[in-house]
Amino acid sequence: MPIPRRIIIDTDPGQDDAVAILLALGSPELEIVGITAVAGNVPLGLTEKNARKICELAGRPDIKVYPGAVRPLVRRPVTAEHVHGKTGLDGPSLPEPTMPLQEQHAVDFIVETVMNEESGSITLCPLGPLTNIALALNREPRIAPRIREIVLMGGGFFEGGNVTPTAEFNIYVDPHAADVVFHSGIPIVVMPLDVTHKALTTAKRVQAFRALGSKVGEAAAALLDFFERFDEEKYGTDGGPLHDPCVIAYLLRPELFNGRQCNVAVEIASELTMGMTVVDWWGVTDRPKNALVMRDIDADGFFALLTERLGRL
Ligand code: BDR
Ligand code: CA
């Protein structure tokens, strides 16, 4: 067994964040060095608690969860209770966590870990607004060349936006943070809406989670039953897009995805298109290629992987 890839998951759970965390916990190829929580789908007090609930659901109270930023760098907080419910994790009834929240701030944890661990060994997996990552980069720019890769869920180009006509939620909530990240020089892989809208939680796929017959399988199904209702109505599809687990799946099976290197710039000036990811997919500018932007996914392969890995928990 090769040495597991070491990751920090930066997250705002969120039902799809929760499934992403479960996928990582069920995968021996990955070692979660820490989970950093950020304000996003719901305020920080809930996202950090939800992250701990999920670790406990998976029988992993040993995972360290760190509290991060309570608000975006510049703009006012925006949340998404209309999608995720009041708790951010509506659906199953999960017990209050008993594992402690770490005292160290998420930004300090990220900086300290990247500076102290071997250079090139840590991968960041942001599943929410990029506030914590930008704060860490602003605080200690020497972390940038030491980070192996950032694989993030955010943005959308061909598919447009999901919170405004042009912006995807994670980037919209903190566009200034996203701007810092896309200018960091760190290798970045982007899982935009163009991919996640092809990864639909159809009734059959959710049933496969439930059929695992385990506590985790049942909880994952209940999370997704709640989560998909909003997008099913909005898009008229069988199932909703399962965004965040695409990040973890890429680390495990990159061949499930297809994309290309291009420049990504983030709109931070116009209120009309605030938070839009302007992707130079066709190479019509000479702006530097700063990200591998994904566009396609083998959705059946993705859900087969997910079901198999949740089945290990
Ligand atoms: C992203 O926004 C959140 O609602 C989801 O958790 C995902 O990270 C999708 O736009
Ligand atoms: Ca998220």
PDB file of C-alpha atoms in Angstrom, residues 138-304:
ATOM      1  CA  ASN A 138      -1.941  36.464   2.897  1.00  0.00           C
ATOM      2  CA  ARG A 139      -0.589  35.716   6.327  1.00  0.00           C
ATOM      3  CA  GLU A 140       2.314  33.505   5.209  1.00  0.00           C
ATOM      4  CA  PRO A 141       2.971  33.676   1.443  1.00  0.00           C
ATOM      5  CA  ARG A 142       5.830  31.170   1.839  1.00  0.00           C
ATOM      6  CA  ILE A 143       3.224  28.401   2.080  1.00  0.00           C
ATOM      7  CA  ALA A 144       2.340  28.796  -1.636  1.00  0.00           C
ATOM      8  CA  PRO A 145       5.300  26.938  -3.180  1.00  0.00           C
ATOM      9  CA  ARG A 146       5.118  24.296  -0.430  1.00  0.00           C
ATOM     10  CA  ILE A 147       1.508  23.263  -1.238  1.00  0.00           C
ATOM     11  CA  ARG A 148       1.332  20.265  -3.551  1.00  0.00           C
ATOM     12  CA  GLU A 149      -1.994  21.149  -5.140  1.00  0.00           C
ATOM     13  CA  ILE A 150      -5.363  22.764  -4.451  1.00  0.00           C
ATOM     14  CA  VAL A 151      -8.348  20.744  -5.673  1.00  0.00           C
ATOM     15  CA  LEU A 152     -11.461  22.841  -5.166  1.00  0.00           C
ATOM     16  CA  MET A 153     -15.180  22.864  -5.858  1.00  0.00           C
ATOM     17  CA  GLY A 154     -16.216  26.223  -7.212  1.00  0.00           C
ATOM     18  CA  GLY A 155     -17.150  28.250 -10.233  1.00  0.00           C
ATOM     19  CA  GLY A 156     -18.940  27.417 -13.425  1.00  0.00           C
ATOM     20  CA  PHE A 157     -18.568  28.561 -16.995  1.00  0.00           C
ATOM     21  CA  PHE A 158     -20.620  26.791 -19.643  1.00  0.00           C
ATOM     22  CA  GLU A 159     -23.297  26.062 -17.061  1.00  0.00           C
ATOM     23  CA  GLY A 160     -23.464  29.630 -15.726  1.00  0.00           C
ATOM     24  CA  GLY A 161     -24.018  30.256 -12.023  1.00  0.00           C
ATOM     25  CA  ASN A 162     -26.275  28.775  -9.356  1.00  0.00           C
ATOM     26  CA  VAL A 163     -26.629  31.739  -7.012  1.00  0.00           C
ATOM     27  CA  THR A 164     -26.642  34.494  -9.636  1.00  0.00           C
ATOM     28  CA  PRO A 165     -26.876  34.010 -13.406  1.00  0.00           C
ATOM     29  CA  THR A 166     -23.069  34.101 -13.576  1.00  0.00           C
ATOM     30  CA  ALA A 167     -21.719  33.057 -10.167  1.00  0.00           C
ATOM     31  CA  GLU A 168     -21.438  29.778  -8.309  1.00  0.00           C
ATOM     32  CA  PHE A 169     -22.046  29.925  -4.520  1.00  0.00           C
ATOM     33  CA  ASN A 170     -18.534  29.230  -3.142  1.00  0.00           C
ATOM     34  CA  ILE A 171     -16.880  31.837  -5.347  1.00  0.00           C
ATOM     35  CA  TYR A 172     -19.737  34.332  -5.025  1.00  0.00           C
ATOM     36  CA  VAL A 173     -19.615  34.303  -1.218  1.00  0.00           C
ATOM     37  CA  ASP A 174     -15.953  35.327  -1.133  1.00  0.00           C
ATOM     38  CA  PRO A 175     -14.785  36.432  -4.589  1.00  0.00           C
ATOM     39  CA  HIS A 176     -11.851  38.372  -3.144  1.00  0.00           C
ATOM     40  CA  ALA A 177     -10.567  35.224  -1.475  1.00  0.00           C
ATOM     41  CA  ALA A 178     -10.966  33.306  -4.738  1.00  0.00           C
ATOM     42  CA  ASP A 179      -9.003  36.046  -6.502  1.00  0.00           C
ATOM     43  CA  VAL A 180      -6.115  35.567  -4.048  1.00  0.00           C
ATOM     44  CA  VAL A 181      -6.154  31.795  -4.592  1.00  0.00           C
ATOM     45  CA  PHE A 182      -6.209  31.985  -8.408  1.00  0.00           C
ATOM     46  CA  HIS A 183      -3.243  34.376  -8.291  1.00  0.00           C
ATOM     47  CA  SER A 184      -1.243  32.225  -5.873  1.00  0.00           C
ATOM     48  CA  GLY A 185       0.761  30.233  -8.423  1.00  0.00           C
ATOM     49  CA  ILE A 186      -0.217  26.999  -6.677  1.00  0.00           C
ATOM     50  CA  PRO A 187      -1.322  24.176  -9.046  1.00  0.00           C
ATOM     51  CA  ILE A 188      -5.132  24.300  -8.965  1.00  0.00           C
ATOM     52  CA  VAL A 189      -7.745  21.792 -10.122  1.00  0.00           C
ATOM     53  CA  VAL A 190     -11.281  23.187 -10.420  1.00  0.00           C
ATOM     54  CA  MET A 191     -14.493  21.153 -10.155  1.00  0.00           C
ATOM     55  CA  PRO A 192     -17.059  23.636 -11.475  1.00  0.00           C
ATOM     56  CA  LEU A 193     -20.820  23.353 -11.928  1.00  0.00           C
ATOM     57  CA  ASP A 194     -20.064  22.141 -15.476  1.00  0.00           C
ATOM     58  CA  VAL A 195     -18.946  18.865 -13.869  1.00  0.00           C
ATOM     59  CA  THR A 196     -21.142  18.675 -10.796  1.00  0.00           C
ATOM     60  CA  HIS A 197     -24.354  19.223 -12.736  1.00  0.00           C
ATOM     61  CA  LYS A 198     -23.556  15.931 -14.490  1.00  0.00           C
ATOM     62  CA  ALA A 199     -23.209  14.080 -11.157  1.00  0.00           C
ATOM     63  CA  LEU A 200     -26.877  13.725 -10.256  1.00  0.00           C
ATOM     64  CA  THR A 201     -28.176  11.946  -7.166  1.00  0.00           C
ATOM     65  CA  THR A 202     -30.785   9.926  -9.045  1.00  0.00           C
ATOM     66  CA  ALA A 203     -33.225   7.801  -7.038  1.00  0.00           C
ATOM     67  CA  LYS A 204     -31.315   4.657  -8.069  1.00  0.00           C
ATOM     68  CA  ARG A 205     -27.951   6.008  -6.905  1.00  0.00           C
ATOM     69  CA  VAL A 206     -29.309   7.171  -3.543  1.00  0.00           C
ATOM     70  CA  GLN A 207     -31.009   3.805  -3.117  1.00  0.00           C
ATOM     71  CA  ALA A 208     -27.592   2.146  -3.549  1.00  0.00           C
ATOM     72  CA  PHE A 209     -26.348   4.099  -0.497  1.00  0.00           C
ATOM     73  CA  ARG A 210     -29.394   3.053   1.507  1.00  0.00           C
ATOM     74  CA  ALA A 211     -28.970  -0.558   0.408  1.00  0.00           C
ATOM     75  CA  LEU A 212     -25.562  -0.641   2.104  1.00  0.00           C
ATOM     76  CA  GLY A 213     -27.651  -1.283   5.209  1.00  0.00           C
ATOM     77  CA  SER A 214     -25.230   0.641   7.419  1.00  0.00           C
ATOM     78  CA  LYS A 215     -25.573   3.718   9.617  1.00  0.00           C
ATOM     79  CA  VAL A 216     -23.401   5.693   7.184  1.00  0.00           C
ATOM     80  CA  GLY A 217     -25.300   4.505   4.100  1.00  0.00           C
ATOM     81  CA  GLU A 218     -28.651   5.360   5.680  1.00  0.00           C
ATOM     82  CA  ALA A 219     -27.415   8.809   6.806  1.00  0.00           C
ATOM     83  CA  ALA A 220     -25.906   9.589   3.391  1.00  0.00           C
ATOM     84  CA  ALA A 221     -29.202   8.681   1.714  1.00  0.00           C
ATOM     85  CA  ALA A 222     -31.187  10.827   4.162  1.00  0.00           C
ATOM     86  CA  LEU A 223     -28.799  13.761   3.631  1.00  0.00           C
ATOM     87  CA  LEU A 224     -29.187  13.536  -0.128  1.00  0.00           C
ATOM     88  CA  ASP A 225     -32.971  13.042  -0.011  1.00  0.00           C
ATOM     89  CA  PHE A 226     -33.157  16.417   1.697  1.00  0.00           C
ATOM     90  CA  PHE A 227     -30.423  18.124  -0.337  1.00  0.00           C
ATOM     91  CA  GLU A 228     -31.713  17.197  -3.793  1.00  0.00           C
ATOM     92  CA  ARG A 229     -35.258  18.468  -3.278  1.00  0.00           C
ATOM     93  CA  PHE A 230     -34.247  22.085  -3.980  1.00  0.00           C
ATOM     94  CA  ASP A 231     -32.349  21.421  -7.208  1.00  0.00           C
ATOM     95  CA  GLU A 232     -34.822  18.807  -8.463  1.00  0.00           C
ATOM     96  CA  GLU A 233     -37.496  21.464  -8.412  1.00  0.00           C
ATOM     97  CA  LYS A 234     -35.193  24.128  -9.832  1.00  0.00           C
ATOM     98  CA  TYR A 235     -33.776  22.078 -12.718  1.00  0.00           C
ATOM     99  CA  GLY A 236     -36.542  19.507 -13.190  1.00  0.00           C
ATOM    100  CA  THR A 237     -34.103  16.575 -12.934  1.00  0.00           C
ATOM    101  CA  ASP A 238     -34.123  13.183 -11.234  1.00  0.00           C
ATOM    102  CA  GLY A 239     -31.706  14.027  -8.397  1.00  0.00           C
ATOM    103  CA  GLY A 240     -29.558  17.065  -7.711  1.00  0.00           C
ATOM    104  CA  PRO A 241     -25.885  17.802  -8.409  1.00  0.00           C
ATOM    105  CA  LEU A 242     -23.521  16.196  -5.912  1.00  0.00           C
ATOM    106  CA  HIS A 243     -20.864  18.930  -5.932  1.00  0.00           C
ATOM    107  CA  ASP A 244     -18.198  18.531  -3.269  1.00  0.00           C
ATOM    108  CA  PRO A 245     -17.453  14.779  -3.411  1.00  0.00           C
ATOM    109  CA  CYS A 246     -16.110  15.367  -6.941  1.00  0.00           C
ATOM    110  CA  VAL A 247     -13.027  16.945  -5.321  1.00  0.00           C
ATOM    111  CA  ILE A 248     -12.221  13.852  -3.283  1.00  0.00           C
ATOM    112  CA  ALA A 249     -13.085  11.504  -6.158  1.00  0.00           C
ATOM    113  CA  TYR A 250     -10.545  13.326  -8.338  1.00  0.00           C
ATOM    114  CA  LEU A 251      -7.783  12.525  -5.830  1.00  0.00           C
ATOM    115  CA  LEU A 252      -8.775   8.865  -5.893  1.00  0.00           C
ATOM    116  CA  ARG A 253      -9.627   8.365  -9.580  1.00  0.00           C
ATOM    117  CA  PRO A 254      -8.546  11.352 -11.727  1.00  0.00           C
ATOM    118  CA  GLU A 255      -9.402   9.386 -14.871  1.00  0.00           C
ATOM    119  CA  LEU A 256     -13.100   9.836 -14.050  1.00  0.00           C
ATOM    120  CA  PHE A 257     -12.740  13.499 -15.054  1.00  0.00           C
ATOM    121  CA  ASN A 258     -11.836  15.436 -18.159  1.00  0.00           C
ATOM    122  CA  GLY A 259     -10.746  19.040 -18.541  1.00  0.00           C
ATOM    123  CA  ARG A 260      -8.027  21.371 -19.731  1.00  0.00           C
ATOM    124  CA  GLN A 261      -5.476  23.849 -18.450  1.00  0.00           C
ATOM    125  CA  CYS A 262      -6.630  27.428 -18.842  1.00  0.00           C
ATOM    126  CA  ASN A 263      -6.711  30.807 -17.223  1.00  0.00           C
ATOM    127  CA  VAL A 264      -9.345  31.476 -14.594  1.00  0.00           C
ATOM    128  CA  ALA A 265      -9.998  35.036 -13.436  1.00  0.00           C
ATOM    129  CA  VAL A 266     -12.575  36.018 -10.835  1.00  0.00           C
ATOM    130  CA  GLU A 267     -14.884  39.012 -11.184  1.00  0.00           C
ATOM    131  CA  ILE A 268     -14.480  41.259  -8.138  1.00  0.00           C
ATOM    132  CA  ALA A 269     -15.562  44.631  -9.550  1.00  0.00           C
ATOM    133  CA  SER A 270     -18.973  44.469 -11.228  1.00  0.00           C
ATOM    134  CA  GLU A 271     -21.918  43.866  -8.895  1.00  0.00           C
ATOM    135  CA  LEU A 272     -23.858  42.397 -11.851  1.00  0.00           C
ATOM    136  CA  THR A 273     -21.378  39.555 -12.421  1.00  0.00           C
ATOM    137  CA  MET A 274     -19.684  39.491  -8.990  1.00  0.00           C
ATOM    138  CA  GLY A 275     -17.932  36.170  -8.327  1.00  0.00           C
ATOM    139  CA  MET A 276     -18.101  34.935 -11.912  1.00  0.00           C
ATOM    140  CA  THR A 277     -15.250  32.623 -12.881  1.00  0.00           C
ATOM    141  CA  VAL A 278     -14.092  33.904 -16.260  1.00  0.00           C
ATOM    142  CA  VAL A 279     -12.543  30.809 -17.827  1.00  0.00           C
ATOM    143  CA  ASP A 280     -10.412  31.258 -20.933  1.00  0.00           C
ATOM    144  CA  TRP A 281     -11.404  27.799 -22.188  1.00  0.00           C
ATOM    145  CA  TRP A 282     -10.642  28.625 -25.827  1.00  0.00           C
ATOM    146  CA  GLY A 283      -7.295  30.313 -25.134  1.00  0.00           C
ATOM    147  CA  VAL A 284      -8.325  33.645 -26.591  1.00  0.00           C
ATOM    148  CA  THR A 285      -6.182  35.697 -24.199  1.00  0.00           C
ATOM    149  CA  ASP A 286      -2.533  35.504 -23.307  1.00  0.00           C
ATOM    150  CA  ARG A 287      -3.340  35.295 -19.622  1.00  0.00           C
ATOM    151  CA  PRO A 288      -1.329  32.515 -17.969  1.00  0.00           C
ATOM    152  CA  LYS A 289      -2.888  29.069 -17.583  1.00  0.00           C
ATOM    153  CA  ASN A 290      -3.399  28.938 -13.810  1.00  0.00           C
ATOM    154  CA  ALA A 291      -5.813  26.031 -13.370  1.00  0.00           C
ATOM    155  CA  LEU A 292      -6.869  22.634 -14.654  1.00  0.00           C
ATOM    156  CA  VAL A 293     -10.592  23.216 -15.224  1.00  0.00           C
ATOM    157  CA  MET A 294     -12.721  20.096 -15.422  1.00  0.00           C
ATOM    158  CA  ARG A 295     -15.737  19.813 -17.696  1.00  0.00           C
ATOM    159  CA  ASP A 296     -16.759  16.148 -17.834  1.00  0.00           C
ATOM    160  CA  ILE A 297     -17.245  13.286 -15.439  1.00  0.00           C
ATOM    161  CA  ASP A 298     -17.954   9.575 -15.704  1.00  0.00           C
ATOM    162  CA  ALA A 299     -20.945   9.894 -13.385  1.00  0.00           C
ATOM    163  CA  ASP A 300     -21.645   6.151 -13.117  1.00  0.00           C
ATOM    164  CA  GLY A 301     -17.997   5.500 -12.235  1.00  0.00           C
ATOM    165  CA  PHE A 302     -18.115   8.304  -9.683  1.00  0.00           C
ATOM    166  CA  PHE A 303     -21.213   6.924  -7.929  1.00  0.00           C
ATOM    167  CA  ALA A 304     -19.833   3.377  -8.024  1.00  0.00           C
TER     168      ALA A 304
END
